[in-house]
XYZ file of C-alpha atoms in Angstrom:
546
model
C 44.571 70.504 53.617
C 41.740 68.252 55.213
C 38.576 68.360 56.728
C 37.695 68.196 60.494
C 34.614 67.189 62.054
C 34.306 68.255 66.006
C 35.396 64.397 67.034
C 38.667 64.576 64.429
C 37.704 62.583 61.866
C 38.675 63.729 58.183
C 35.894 63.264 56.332
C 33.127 65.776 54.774
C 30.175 64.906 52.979
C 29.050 68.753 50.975
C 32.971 68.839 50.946
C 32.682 72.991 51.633
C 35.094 74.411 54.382
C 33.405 77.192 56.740
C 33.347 80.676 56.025
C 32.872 83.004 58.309
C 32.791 86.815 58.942
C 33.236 88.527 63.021
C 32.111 92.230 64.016
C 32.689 93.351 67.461
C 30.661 96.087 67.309
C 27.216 94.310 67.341
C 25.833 90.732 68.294
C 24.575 88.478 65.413
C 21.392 86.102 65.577
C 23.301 83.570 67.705
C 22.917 85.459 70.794
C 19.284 84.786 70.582
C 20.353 81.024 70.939
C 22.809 81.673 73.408
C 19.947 83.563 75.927
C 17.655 81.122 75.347
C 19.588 78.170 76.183
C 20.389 80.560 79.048
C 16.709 80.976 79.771
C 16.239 77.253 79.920
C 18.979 76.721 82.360
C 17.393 79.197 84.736
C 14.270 77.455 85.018
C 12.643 79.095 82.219
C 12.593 82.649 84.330
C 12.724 86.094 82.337
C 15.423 88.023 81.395
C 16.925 89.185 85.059
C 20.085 91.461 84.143
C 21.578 93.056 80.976
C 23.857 95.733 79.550
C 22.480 99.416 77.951
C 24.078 102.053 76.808
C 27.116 100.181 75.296
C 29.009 100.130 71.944
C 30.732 97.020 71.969
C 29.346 93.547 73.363
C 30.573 93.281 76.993
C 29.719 96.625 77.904
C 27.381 99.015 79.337
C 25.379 100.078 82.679
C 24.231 97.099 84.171
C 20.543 97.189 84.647
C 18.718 94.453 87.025
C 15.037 92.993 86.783
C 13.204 93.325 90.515
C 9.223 93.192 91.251
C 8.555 93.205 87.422
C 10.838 96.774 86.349
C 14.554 97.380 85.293
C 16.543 99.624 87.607
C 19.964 100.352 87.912
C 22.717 99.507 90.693
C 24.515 102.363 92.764
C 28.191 102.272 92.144
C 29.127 102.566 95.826
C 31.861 100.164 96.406
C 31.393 98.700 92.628
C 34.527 96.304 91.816
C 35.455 93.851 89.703
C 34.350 91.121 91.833
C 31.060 92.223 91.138
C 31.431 93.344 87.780
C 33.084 89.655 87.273
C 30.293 88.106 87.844
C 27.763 90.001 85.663
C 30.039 89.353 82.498
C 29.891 86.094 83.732
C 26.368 85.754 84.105
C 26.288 87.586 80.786
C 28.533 84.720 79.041
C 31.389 87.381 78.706
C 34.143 85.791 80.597
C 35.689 88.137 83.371
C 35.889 91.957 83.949
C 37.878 93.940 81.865
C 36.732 97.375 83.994
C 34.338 98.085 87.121
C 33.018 101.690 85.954
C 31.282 104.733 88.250
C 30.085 107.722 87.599
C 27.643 106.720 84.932
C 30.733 106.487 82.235
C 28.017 104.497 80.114
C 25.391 107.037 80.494
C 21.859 107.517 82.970
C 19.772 105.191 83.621
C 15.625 106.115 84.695
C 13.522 104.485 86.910
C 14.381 103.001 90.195
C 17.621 102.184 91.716
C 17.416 98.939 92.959
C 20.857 97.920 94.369
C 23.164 99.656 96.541
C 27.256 98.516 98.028
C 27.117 95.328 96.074
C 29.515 92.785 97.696
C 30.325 89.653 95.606
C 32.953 87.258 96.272
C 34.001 86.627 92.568
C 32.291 83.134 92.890
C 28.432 83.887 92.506
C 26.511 82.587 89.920
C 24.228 85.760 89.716
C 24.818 89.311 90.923
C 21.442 88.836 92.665
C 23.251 86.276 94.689
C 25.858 88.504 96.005
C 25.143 90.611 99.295
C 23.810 94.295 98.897
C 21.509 96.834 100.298
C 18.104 98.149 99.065
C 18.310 102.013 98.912
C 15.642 105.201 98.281
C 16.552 107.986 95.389
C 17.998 109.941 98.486
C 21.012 107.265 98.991
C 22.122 107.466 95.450
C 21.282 109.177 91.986
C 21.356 108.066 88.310
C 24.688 109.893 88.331
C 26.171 106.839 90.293
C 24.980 104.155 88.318
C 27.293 101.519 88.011
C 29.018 100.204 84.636
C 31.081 97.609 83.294
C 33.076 96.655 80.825
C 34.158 92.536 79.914
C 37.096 90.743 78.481
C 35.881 88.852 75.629
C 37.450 85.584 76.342
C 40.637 84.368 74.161
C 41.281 81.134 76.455
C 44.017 80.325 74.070
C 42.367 79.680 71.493
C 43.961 82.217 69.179
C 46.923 79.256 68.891
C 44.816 76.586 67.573
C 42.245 78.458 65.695
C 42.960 80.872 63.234
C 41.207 83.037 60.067
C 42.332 82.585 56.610
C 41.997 84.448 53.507
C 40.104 87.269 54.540
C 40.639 91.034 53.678
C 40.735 91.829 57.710
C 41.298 89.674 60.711
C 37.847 89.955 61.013
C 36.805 87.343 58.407
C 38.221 84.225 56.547
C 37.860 80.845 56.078
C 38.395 78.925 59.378
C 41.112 76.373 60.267
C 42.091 74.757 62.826
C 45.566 73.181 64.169
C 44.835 69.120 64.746
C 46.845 66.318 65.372
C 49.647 64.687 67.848
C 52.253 66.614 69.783
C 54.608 67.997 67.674
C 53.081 66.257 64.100
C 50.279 69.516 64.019
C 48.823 70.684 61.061
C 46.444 73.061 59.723
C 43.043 71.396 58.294
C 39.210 72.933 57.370
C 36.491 72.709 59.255
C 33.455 71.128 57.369
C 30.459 73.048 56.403
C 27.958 70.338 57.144
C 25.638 71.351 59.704
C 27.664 74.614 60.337
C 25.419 77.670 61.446
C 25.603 80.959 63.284
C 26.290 79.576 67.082
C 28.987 77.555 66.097
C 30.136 80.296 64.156
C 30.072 83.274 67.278
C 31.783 80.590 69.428
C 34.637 80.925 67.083
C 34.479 84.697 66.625
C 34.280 84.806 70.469
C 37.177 82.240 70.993
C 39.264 84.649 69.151
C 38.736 87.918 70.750
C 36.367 89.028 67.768
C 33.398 89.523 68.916
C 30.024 87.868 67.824
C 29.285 86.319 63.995
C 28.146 88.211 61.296
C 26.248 85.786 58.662
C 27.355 87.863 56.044
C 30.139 90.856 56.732
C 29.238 91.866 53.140
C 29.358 95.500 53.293
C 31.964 98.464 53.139
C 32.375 101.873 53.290
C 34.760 103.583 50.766
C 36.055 106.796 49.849
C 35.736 108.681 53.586
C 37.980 110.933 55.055
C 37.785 108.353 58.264
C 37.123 104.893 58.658
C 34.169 105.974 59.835
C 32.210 107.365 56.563
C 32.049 106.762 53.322
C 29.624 105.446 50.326
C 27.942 101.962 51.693
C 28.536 99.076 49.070
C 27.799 95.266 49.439
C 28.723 92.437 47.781
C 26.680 90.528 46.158
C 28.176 87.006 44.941
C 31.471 87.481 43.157
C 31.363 91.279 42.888
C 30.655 94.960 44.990
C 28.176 97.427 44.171
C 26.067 100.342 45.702
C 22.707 100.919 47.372
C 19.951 102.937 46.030
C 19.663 105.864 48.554
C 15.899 106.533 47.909
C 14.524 106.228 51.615
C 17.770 106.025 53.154
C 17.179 107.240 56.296
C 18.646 107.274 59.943
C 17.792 103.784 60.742
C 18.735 101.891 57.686
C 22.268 103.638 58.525
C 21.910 102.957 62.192
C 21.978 99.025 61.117
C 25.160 99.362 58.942
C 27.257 101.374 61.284
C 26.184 98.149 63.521
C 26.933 95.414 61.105
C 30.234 97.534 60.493
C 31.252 97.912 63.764
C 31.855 100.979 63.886
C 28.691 102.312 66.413
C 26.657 104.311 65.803
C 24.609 106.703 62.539
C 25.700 110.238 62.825
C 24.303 110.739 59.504
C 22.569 109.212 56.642
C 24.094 110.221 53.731
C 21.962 109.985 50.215
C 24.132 111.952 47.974
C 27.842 110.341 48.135
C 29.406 111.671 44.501
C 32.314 113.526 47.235
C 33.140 109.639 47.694
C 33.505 108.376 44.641
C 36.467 106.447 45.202
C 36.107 103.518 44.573
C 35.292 101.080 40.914
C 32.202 100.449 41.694
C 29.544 101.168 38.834
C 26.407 98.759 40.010
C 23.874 99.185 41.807
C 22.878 95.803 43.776
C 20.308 96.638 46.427
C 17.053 98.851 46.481
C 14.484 99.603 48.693
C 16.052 99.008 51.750
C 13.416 99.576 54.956
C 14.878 98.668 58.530
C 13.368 99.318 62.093
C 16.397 100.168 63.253
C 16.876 97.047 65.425
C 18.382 94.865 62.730
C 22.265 93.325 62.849
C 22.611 93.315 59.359
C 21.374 95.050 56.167
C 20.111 91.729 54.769
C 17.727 91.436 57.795
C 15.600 94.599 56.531
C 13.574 94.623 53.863
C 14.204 95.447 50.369
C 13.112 95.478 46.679
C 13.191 91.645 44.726
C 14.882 93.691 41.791
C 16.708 96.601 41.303
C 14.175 99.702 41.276
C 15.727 103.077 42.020
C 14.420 106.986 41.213
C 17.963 107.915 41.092
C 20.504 105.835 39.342
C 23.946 106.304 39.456
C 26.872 106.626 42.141
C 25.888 109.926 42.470
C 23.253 108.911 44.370
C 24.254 105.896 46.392
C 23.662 105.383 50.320
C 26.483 106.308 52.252
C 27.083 107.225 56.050
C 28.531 108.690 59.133
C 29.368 106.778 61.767
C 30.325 107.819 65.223
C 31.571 106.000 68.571
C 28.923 107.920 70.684
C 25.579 109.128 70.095
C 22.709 110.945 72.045
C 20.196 108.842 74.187
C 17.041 110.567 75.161
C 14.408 109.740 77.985
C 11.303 111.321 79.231
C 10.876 111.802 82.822
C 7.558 109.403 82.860
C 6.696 110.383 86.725
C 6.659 113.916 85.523
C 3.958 113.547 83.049
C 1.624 111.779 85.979
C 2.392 114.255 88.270
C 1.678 117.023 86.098
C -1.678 116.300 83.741
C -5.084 117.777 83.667
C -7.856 118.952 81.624
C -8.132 122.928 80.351
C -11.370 124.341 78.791
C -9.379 126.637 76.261
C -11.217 129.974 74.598
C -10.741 129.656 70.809
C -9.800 132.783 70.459
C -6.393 132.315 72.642
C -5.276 129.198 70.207
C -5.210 131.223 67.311
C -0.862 130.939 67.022
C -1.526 127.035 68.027
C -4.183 126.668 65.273
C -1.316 127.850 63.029
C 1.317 125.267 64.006
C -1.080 122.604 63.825
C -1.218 121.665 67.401
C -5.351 121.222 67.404
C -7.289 118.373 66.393
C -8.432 118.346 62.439
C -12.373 119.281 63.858
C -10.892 122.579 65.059
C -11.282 123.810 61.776
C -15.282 123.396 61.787
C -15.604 125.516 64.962
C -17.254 128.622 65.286
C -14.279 130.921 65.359
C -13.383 132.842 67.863
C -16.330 131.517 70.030
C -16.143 128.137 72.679
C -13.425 126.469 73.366
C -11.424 123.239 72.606
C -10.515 120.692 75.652
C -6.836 120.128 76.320
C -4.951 117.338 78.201
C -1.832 119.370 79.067
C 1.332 117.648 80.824
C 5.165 119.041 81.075
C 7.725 116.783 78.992
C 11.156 116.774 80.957
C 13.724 115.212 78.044
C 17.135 113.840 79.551
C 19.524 113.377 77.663
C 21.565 110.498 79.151
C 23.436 109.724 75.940
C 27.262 110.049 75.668
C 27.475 112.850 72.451
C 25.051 115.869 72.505
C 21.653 116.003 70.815
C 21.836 118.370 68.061
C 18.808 119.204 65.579
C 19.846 117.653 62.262
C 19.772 120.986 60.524
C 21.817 123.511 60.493
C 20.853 127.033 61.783
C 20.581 128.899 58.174
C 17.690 125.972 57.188
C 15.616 126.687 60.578
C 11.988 127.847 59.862
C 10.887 130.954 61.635
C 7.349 131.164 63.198
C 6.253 134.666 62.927
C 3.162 134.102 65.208
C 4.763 132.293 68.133
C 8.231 134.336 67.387
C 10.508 131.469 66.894
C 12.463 129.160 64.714
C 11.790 125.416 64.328
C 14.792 123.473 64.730
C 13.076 120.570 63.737
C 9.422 120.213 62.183
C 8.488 117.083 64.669
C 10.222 116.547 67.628
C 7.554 114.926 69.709
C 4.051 113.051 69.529
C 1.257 113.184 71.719
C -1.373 110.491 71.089
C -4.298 109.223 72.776
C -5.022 105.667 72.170
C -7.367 103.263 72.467
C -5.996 99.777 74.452
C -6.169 97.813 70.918
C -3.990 100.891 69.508
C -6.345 102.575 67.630
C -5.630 107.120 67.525
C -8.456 108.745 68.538
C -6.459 111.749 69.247
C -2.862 113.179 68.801
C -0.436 116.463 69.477
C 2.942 117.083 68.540
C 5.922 119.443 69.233
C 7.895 121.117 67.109
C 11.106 121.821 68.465
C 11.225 125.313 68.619
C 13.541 125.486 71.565
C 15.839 122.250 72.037
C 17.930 123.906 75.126
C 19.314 122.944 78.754
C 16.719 123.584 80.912
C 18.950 122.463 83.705
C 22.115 120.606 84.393
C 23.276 118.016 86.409
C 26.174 118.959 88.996
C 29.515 120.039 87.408
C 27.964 119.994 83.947
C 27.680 123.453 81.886
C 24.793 124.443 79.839
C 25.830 124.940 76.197
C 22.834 125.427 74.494
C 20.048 128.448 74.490
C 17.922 129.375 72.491
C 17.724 133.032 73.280
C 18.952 135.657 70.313
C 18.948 132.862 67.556
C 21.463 130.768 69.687
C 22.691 126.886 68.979
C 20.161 124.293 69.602
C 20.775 121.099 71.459
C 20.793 119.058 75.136
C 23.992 118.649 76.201
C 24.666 115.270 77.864
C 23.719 115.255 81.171
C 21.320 118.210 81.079
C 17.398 118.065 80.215
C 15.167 120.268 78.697
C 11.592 120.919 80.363
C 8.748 121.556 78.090
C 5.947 122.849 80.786
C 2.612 122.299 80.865
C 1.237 125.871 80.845
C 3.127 126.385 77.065
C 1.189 126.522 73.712
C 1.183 122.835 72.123
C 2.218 121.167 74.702
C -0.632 118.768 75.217
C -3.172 116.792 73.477
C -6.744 118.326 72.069
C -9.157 115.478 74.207
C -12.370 117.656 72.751
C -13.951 114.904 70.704
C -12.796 111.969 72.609
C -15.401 110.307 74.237
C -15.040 108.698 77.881
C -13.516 105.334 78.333
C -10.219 103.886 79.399
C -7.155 104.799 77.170
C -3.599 104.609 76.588
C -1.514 107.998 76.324
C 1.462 107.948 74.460
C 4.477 110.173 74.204
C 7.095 109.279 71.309
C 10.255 111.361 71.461
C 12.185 112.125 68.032
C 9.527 110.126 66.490
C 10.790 110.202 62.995
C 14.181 109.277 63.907
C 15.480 112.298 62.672
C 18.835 112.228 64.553
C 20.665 109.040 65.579
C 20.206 108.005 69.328
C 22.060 105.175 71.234
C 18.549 103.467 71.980
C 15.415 104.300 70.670
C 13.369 101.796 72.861
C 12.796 103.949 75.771
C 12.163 107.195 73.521
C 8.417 106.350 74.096
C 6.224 106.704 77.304
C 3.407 105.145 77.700
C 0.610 105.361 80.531
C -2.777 104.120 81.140
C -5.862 106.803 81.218
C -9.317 106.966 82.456
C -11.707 109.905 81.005
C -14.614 109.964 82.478
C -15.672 113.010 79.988
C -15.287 115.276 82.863
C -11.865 114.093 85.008
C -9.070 111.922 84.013
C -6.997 109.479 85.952
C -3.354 108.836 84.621
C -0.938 106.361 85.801
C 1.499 103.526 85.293
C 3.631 106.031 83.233
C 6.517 103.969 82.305
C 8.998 103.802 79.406
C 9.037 101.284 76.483
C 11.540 99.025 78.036
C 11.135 99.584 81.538
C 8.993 96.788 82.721
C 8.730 93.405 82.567
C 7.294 91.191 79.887
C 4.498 90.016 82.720
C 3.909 93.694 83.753
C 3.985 94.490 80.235
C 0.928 92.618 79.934
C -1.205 93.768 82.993
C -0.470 97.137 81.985
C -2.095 96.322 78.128
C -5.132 94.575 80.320
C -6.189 97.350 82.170
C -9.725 97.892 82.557
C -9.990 101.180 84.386
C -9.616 100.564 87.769
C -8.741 103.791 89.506
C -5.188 103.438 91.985
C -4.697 107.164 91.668
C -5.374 110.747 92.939
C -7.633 112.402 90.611
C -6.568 115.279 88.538
């Protein structure tokens, strides 16, 4: 067996052959490299098109970059012409599927495009022809979808995986040489990194590079659970499942490929199947964002509370998960101040829904100052939103007569524009239910004589303003220009598809008498540039007061 360099030559210098692991279910650190080369070649402009709501790379509800915000497109006369040329654009070859009907989930914010007509040949989808449109042309309901063919380009016949324990992985090879004298050789190591490596995995139908693909799950009832192990040099072992939450498990359903966290598991003796007897990793903390386990944080040495398999990290994964947004117009539309009597916050003072001064205050006399707004929560997700615990663990409130499904399902915070809390609110859930529905979709959750909990996809559930709790207690805030803040599932309690547009932020003026709010938008709604404006504002006032 020999050693190729790209121009054929059989010679290696570190005389290692490459290694290499694929995932389709997530994109490794070479896309990075692969956008910004992108990037370059488009004169340095921003990011003008991508995929959300998606499992697999290739996929998702196309969302477009006009006047500085993401919208969607409207699916009318969608095809694969124009779906072609998005996976295109994207780097993923041609169009597998042109999808309606929101099959990857609801988009927010503005519809921008509307009867997109491409030829097949355009270099951008921005290129093609189409027609500007209002919210009474289309809905979110329409939004169009897509999903790619990862390019094989017939490859698969000269470049093949070796030695691994799935297709997935292996040692890579290559077939080299004259017509009908081919043989197999190694690719050398020198200089080898993570592009070159997710143009192979790509070449091959497998998706993007993993720089590791050093974790398992074993002992499930599916392929999708089991106890989490890694490998670390020669041997496997298990992870410490102090602080395993939702989001470390998020990142190794990822690197798996297996979607998404259903749940984070941090007693896994039922899955004991396995000879694994070390424990390797520690301390693992992730955002939620990583590819890979080894891209979160995590102890220098072994330190755990709990020892033994009994207590290893384990998981659920699932194929779908929830996806919640806040209805950011609906929060400008519907703010304002309340002078509130103390002695009608009495319940509220219970659930802790008053600031910490409250406490100080000359009971039942005066009053505390409320911003109150209505939360509208969509859930545009493709699996339901369920509270993560069961019914028979729900907390009754004896004051307010109801259970808690969950003990934080929302913050409220006022902040200052350098981020600093000067005041803050929260919801407990105790009523996750379907307001309302879209068309053709059922309710299945109420909340009314100790019923199921949840938002079933494509239904919302409306907090209103004129509810106890739901606002923000302004009464020691003094006037300036401020930043309010609405985090949904905050803790990450139960898995979503994306948690970057669970927060809403807008700017605020208090004058200590009125306040001003606008430029609600969510986290990943606007452009880097607008992004910035918004973080400069200085109080200027575009609105109607409230």
């Amino acid at each position: 067996m020999e050693f190729y360099k790209t121009n054929g030559t059989a010679a290696c210098e570190g005389g290692a052959p490459v290694v290499l692991g694929c995932a389709l279910g997530h994109r490794a650190a070479a896309q990075g490299a692969i956008k910004k080369k992108k990037v370059v070649q488009q004169q340095q402009q921003e990011e003008l098109i991508r995929l959300k709501g998606g499992v697999h790379p290739g996929e998702g509800r196309v969302e477009v970059m006009k006047k500085g915000q993401w919208g969607t497109i409207c699916d009318d006369r969608w095809d694969l012409q124009a779906a072609s040329v998005v996976c295109r654009e994207l780097g993923f070859g041609s169009a597998k599927e042109a999808l309606t009907g929101a099959r990857m989930g609801q988009g927010m914010g503005p519809i921008h495009m509307n009867e997109v007509r491409c030829l097949g040949t355009e270099g951008s989808l921005l290129e093609c022809q189409y027609k500007n449109i209002t919210e009474e042309d289309c809905k979110h309901s329409e939004d169009a979808a897509l999903r790619c063919n990862i390019p094989y380009m017939g490859y698969e016949k000269t470049i093949r995986l070796f030695g691994g324990r799935t297709r997935y992985e292996g040692r890579v090879e290559v077939l080299w040489g004259p017509s009908g004298a081919e043989r197999w050789g190694l690719v050398c190591g020198e200089g080898w990194g993570t592009l070159e490596a997710t143009n192979v995995c790509r070449q091959l139908g497998l998706g993007y590079a993993s720089s590791a693909l050093q974790i398992r799950i074993v002992g499930g009832r599916t392929q999708y659970e089991g106890r989490v192990e890694m490998k670390l040099r020669a041997s496997w072992g298990y992870i410490c499942s102090d602080g395993w939450t939702t989001k470390e498990a998020m990142v190794a359903c990822r690197q798996l490929g297996l979607g998404y966290s259903l749940h984070a598991v941090t007693e896994t003796w039922y899955w004991d199947a396995s000879n694994t007897t070390e424990m390797v990793l520690s301390g693992v903390r992730c955002t939620g964002r990583e590819m890979s386990l080894e891209q979160c944080s995590h102890h220098s040495s072994v330190s755990c509370k709990n020892t033994g398999t009994r207590h290893a990290a384990g998981v659920i994964c699932s194929e779908t998960a929830s996806d919640l947004v806040l209805h950011s117009s609906l929060v400008q539309e519907t703010a304002y101040i309340e002078d509130r009597p103390l002695h009608m916050l009495y319940c509220a003072a219970e659930e802790n829904c008053l600031s910490s001064s409250a406490r100080h205050a000359n009971w039942p006399y005066g009053h505390r100052r409320l911003l109150r707004f209505s939360s509208q929560i969509h859930n545009n997700g493709r699996a339901d939103f369920r509270p993560k615990a069961g019914r028979h663990s729900w907390v009754w409130h004896e004051c307010h007569g109801h259970y808690h499904s969950m003990d934080i399902f929302t913050h409220y915070d006022m902040l200052t524009p350098n981020g600093t809390k000067v005041a803050e609110g929260h919801k407990a859930s105790f009523c996750l239910e379907d307001s309302e529905c879209q068309e053709l979709v059922s309710k299945r959750y109420e909340c009314a004589n100790f019923g199921e909990q949840g938002i079933t996809v494509g239904c919302w559930d409306l907090y209103r303003h004129d509810i106890d709790c739901q606002w923000i207690d302004i009464t020691d805030v003094k006037p300036g220009n401020y930043i309010l803040q609405v985090v949904i599932n905050p803790n990450f309690e139960v898995a979503e598809s994306d948690f970057t547009n669970n927060a809403m932020k807008c700017n605020c003026k208090y004058d200590g008498h009125r306040i001003w709010i606008h430029n609600c938008h969510l986290g990943d709604a606007f452009s880097e540039e607008a992004n910035k404006r918004f973080e400069q504002y200085r109080g200027e006032l575009n609105n109607q007061i409230l």
